Structures are given as structure tokens and as C-alpha cells.
């Protein structure tokens, strides 16, 4: 059996790759159109499972191509750079509360409206504060162009069992949200809540997802 992956942009093929099932495939895109808040360009993706010439199953998705990193500005100060260009980020501390659902949005349209409002108000970033949203929220950030700093929800972490659970859920959060181009940074600990083994966990998080930036602690005990 073979997998065939085809990327397209505005209905035109941008790249394809075919290879054995259950193996990693790399799809090359010539002259990639980079994703940014001002230009949230997304490619369409179609993946098919084939046996000979017969297509057994097909799924569709999307992806964005962007690079996040650090670089020096003209004064030698280290800044966050998107696609190798320093970008001044203007954002909100988004705790995701809803008057009619507490932590649950009433509709998908409500999720979209919140992001559209932030964009119209001049923001290009939301720090998702000690909460993990449903996939649709990140979809709209990808689609509409809103950068995301994603917090790990704080835990008590005062017992070995609590720390084991915290690390397992941290890994699941990263694995569950790392395909979204809008997410550019993970926040490990917020304001010292449940903070422990900062150096070890920061290095582990960087290894788990080397494609994004990591903030070890957003306040209180900053360890380097």
C-alpha cells in the first residue's frame, strides 16, 4: 500500500509525494508562500491511501509554512522574528471565559468572532492563558492570522503523582496543537504556579518541539 500526499494552493498543485504506508514522507513545496498575521496563507492538503491504482481512503487537511526564531535588531537587542523578520507583537492575555458557558464557547461562530474582533482592534497575538482551547479556536487563528502563545495549564505539582500527570498532559498538549502554524511559543509555567525542575522541563519541551520558542516562566522564578 502507498500513501500519496498532494499540496495545492488556490486549486493548483504545489507539490506531491508518494511512498510506503506507515513511513514518514516529506513533501517539498517550491517557492513556499509564507504564513503571517498579515497574510495567513494556507495550503490545502489531500492524503490518499492506495492499493495499486485503487484509492482506499482519502482525507483532507491544510497547513501553513512559517518560521519562528530569535535575531538581533539594529541595536543588537534580541527580538522574536517571524519568517526572519523582527515582528512587534501586540497581544492580549486571553483566558477564554464566556458569559454563557464559562470555559466553553456557545458556538463555532463565537470562537471566530472573538478572533475577528482582536484583529479589527489591532492585535496580532493572543496568549492563551492556562487553558487549552478546542481545535476550532486554533483553526480560526490559522485561518484569520492570529499568533498564539500557548500556556501549559498550571498544576499543583506538589506530589510525585501530580508531577507525573503534569508532564504527561504537557506532552499531550504539545502533540495535540503543534500542527497549527499560529502557535509560535509554549509557556511552561505561569507566575510560579506549580513550578519545579524548570531547567529540565524547559530543555525537554524544546526537544519535544524544536520548531517553536519556549518561555520557561512568565513571572516569579526565572531560571536560565
mmCIF file of C-alpha atoms in Angstrom, residues 3-89:
data_model
loop_
_atom_site.group_PDB
_atom_site.id
_atom_site.type_symbol
_atom_site.label_atom_id
_atom_site.label_comp_id
_atom_site.label_asym_id
_atom_site.label_seq_id
_atom_site.Cartn_x
_atom_site.Cartn_y
_atom_site.Cartn_z
ATOM 1 C CA UNK A 3 0.311 6.983 0.596
ATOM 2 C CA UNK A 4 0.031 9.871 -1.861
ATOM 3 C CA UNK A 5 0.072 13.408 -0.468
ATOM 4 C CA UNK A 6 -0.752 16.378 -2.679
ATOM 5 C CA UNK A 7 -0.457 20.018 -1.641
ATOM 6 C CA UNK A 8 -2.338 22.691 -3.552
ATOM 7 C CA UNK A 9 -2.795 26.435 -3.481
ATOM 8 C CA UNK A 10 -5.853 28.113 -4.977
ATOM 9 C CA UNK A 11 -6.663 24.878 -6.795
ATOM 10 C CA UNK A 12 -3.213 24.490 -8.343
ATOM 11 C CA UNK A 13 -0.843 21.721 -7.328
ATOM 12 C CA UNK A 14 2.129 22.950 -5.301
ATOM 13 C CA UNK A 15 3.832 19.640 -4.575
ATOM 14 C CA UNK A 16 3.294 15.918 -4.135
ATOM 15 C CA UNK A 17 4.965 12.867 -2.673
ATOM 16 C CA UNK A 18 4.215 9.139 -2.760
ATOM 17 C CA UNK A 19 5.681 6.456 -0.528
ATOM 18 C CA UNK A 20 5.060 3.325 1.544
ATOM 19 C CA UNK A 21 2.377 3.365 4.212
ATOM 20 C CA UNK A 22 3.485 3.709 7.848
ATOM 21 C CA UNK A 23 6.625 5.628 6.922
ATOM 22 C CA UNK A 24 7.420 9.336 7.167
ATOM 23 C CA UNK A 25 7.087 11.245 3.900
ATOM 24 C CA UNK A 26 8.492 14.690 3.134
ATOM 25 C CA UNK A 27 6.552 16.857 0.724
ATOM 26 C CA UNK A 28 8.600 19.594 -0.955
ATOM 27 C CA UNK A 29 6.902 22.860 -1.901
ATOM 28 C CA UNK A 30 8.718 25.052 -4.398
ATOM 29 C CA UNK A 31 8.794 28.793 -3.612
ATOM 30 C CA UNK A 32 6.652 28.460 -0.463
ATOM 31 C CA UNK A 33 4.139 31.177 0.311
ATOM 32 C CA UNK A 34 4.844 32.040 3.946
ATOM 33 C CA UNK A 35 2.125 32.375 6.576
ATOM 34 C CA UNK A 36 1.932 35.546 8.711
ATOM 35 C CA UNK A 37 -0.753 37.535 10.573
ATOM 36 C CA UNK A 38 -0.938 39.984 7.681
ATOM 37 C CA UNK A 39 -1.073 37.192 5.120
ATOM 38 C CA UNK A 40 -2.402 33.973 6.717
ATOM 39 C CA UNK A 41 -1.851 31.848 3.624
ATOM 40 C CA UNK A 42 -2.766 28.180 3.976
ATOM 41 C CA UNK A 43 -2.134 25.285 1.596
ATOM 42 C CA UNK A 44 -4.733 22.575 1.033
ATOM 43 C CA UNK A 45 -3.575 19.005 1.600
ATOM 44 C CA UNK A 46 -5.053 15.743 0.315
ATOM 45 C CA UNK A 47 -3.695 12.389 1.510
ATOM 46 C CA UNK A 48 -4.826 9.177 -0.178
ATOM 47 C CA UNK A 49 -4.198 5.536 0.689
ATOM 48 C CA UNK A 50 -3.775 3.477 -2.480
ATOM 49 C CA UNK A 51 -3.515 -0.199 -3.328
ATOM 50 C CA UNK A 52 -2.300 -0.355 -6.883
ATOM 51 C CA UNK A 53 -4.455 2.115 -8.762
ATOM 52 C CA UNK A 54 -7.363 1.761 -6.362
ATOM 53 C CA UNK A 55 -7.883 4.530 -3.817
ATOM 54 C CA UNK A 56 -8.943 3.022 -0.492
ATOM 55 C CA UNK A 57 -9.379 6.191 1.536
ATOM 56 C CA UNK A 58 -8.768 9.941 1.344
ATOM 57 C CA UNK A 59 -8.510 12.656 3.983
ATOM 58 C CA UNK A 60 -8.102 16.399 3.519
ATOM 59 C CA UNK A 61 -6.435 18.996 5.704
ATOM 60 C CA UNK A 62 -4.363 22.174 5.437
ATOM 61 C CA UNK A 63 -1.006 23.539 6.519
ATOM 62 C CA UNK A 64 0.841 26.829 6.755
ATOM 63 C CA UNK A 65 4.546 27.468 6.272
ATOM 64 C CA UNK A 66 6.294 29.903 8.586
ATOM 65 C CA UNK A 67 9.467 30.194 10.651
ATOM 66 C CA UNK A 68 9.773 31.499 14.184
ATOM 67 C CA UNK A 69 13.074 32.316 15.868
ATOM 68 C CA UNK A 70 15.272 34.926 17.520
ATOM 69 C CA UNK A 71 17.516 37.508 15.897
ATOM 70 C CA UNK A 72 19.326 40.740 16.758
ATOM 71 C CA UNK A 73 17.819 44.057 15.747
ATOM 72 C CA UNK A 74 19.837 47.055 14.595
ATOM 73 C CA UNK A 75 20.730 47.913 18.196
ATOM 74 C CA UNK A 76 21.901 44.400 18.989
ATOM 75 C CA UNK A 77 18.826 43.537 21.079
ATOM 76 C CA UNK A 78 17.432 40.020 20.707
ATOM 77 C CA UNK A 79 13.914 40.041 19.269
ATOM 78 C CA UNK A 80 11.332 37.491 18.140
ATOM 79 C CA UNK A 81 11.428 37.142 14.369
ATOM 80 C CA UNK A 82 8.732 35.694 12.133
ATOM 81 C CA UNK A 83 9.997 34.463 8.769
ATOM 82 C CA UNK A 84 13.397 36.018 9.599
ATOM 83 C CA UNK A 85 11.903 39.469 10.143
ATOM 84 C CA UNK A 86 11.531 41.097 13.555
ATOM 85 C CA UNK A 87 7.834 41.400 14.334
ATOM 86 C CA UNK A 88 6.437 43.603 17.098
ATOM 87 C CA UNK A 89 3.710 41.551 18.723
#
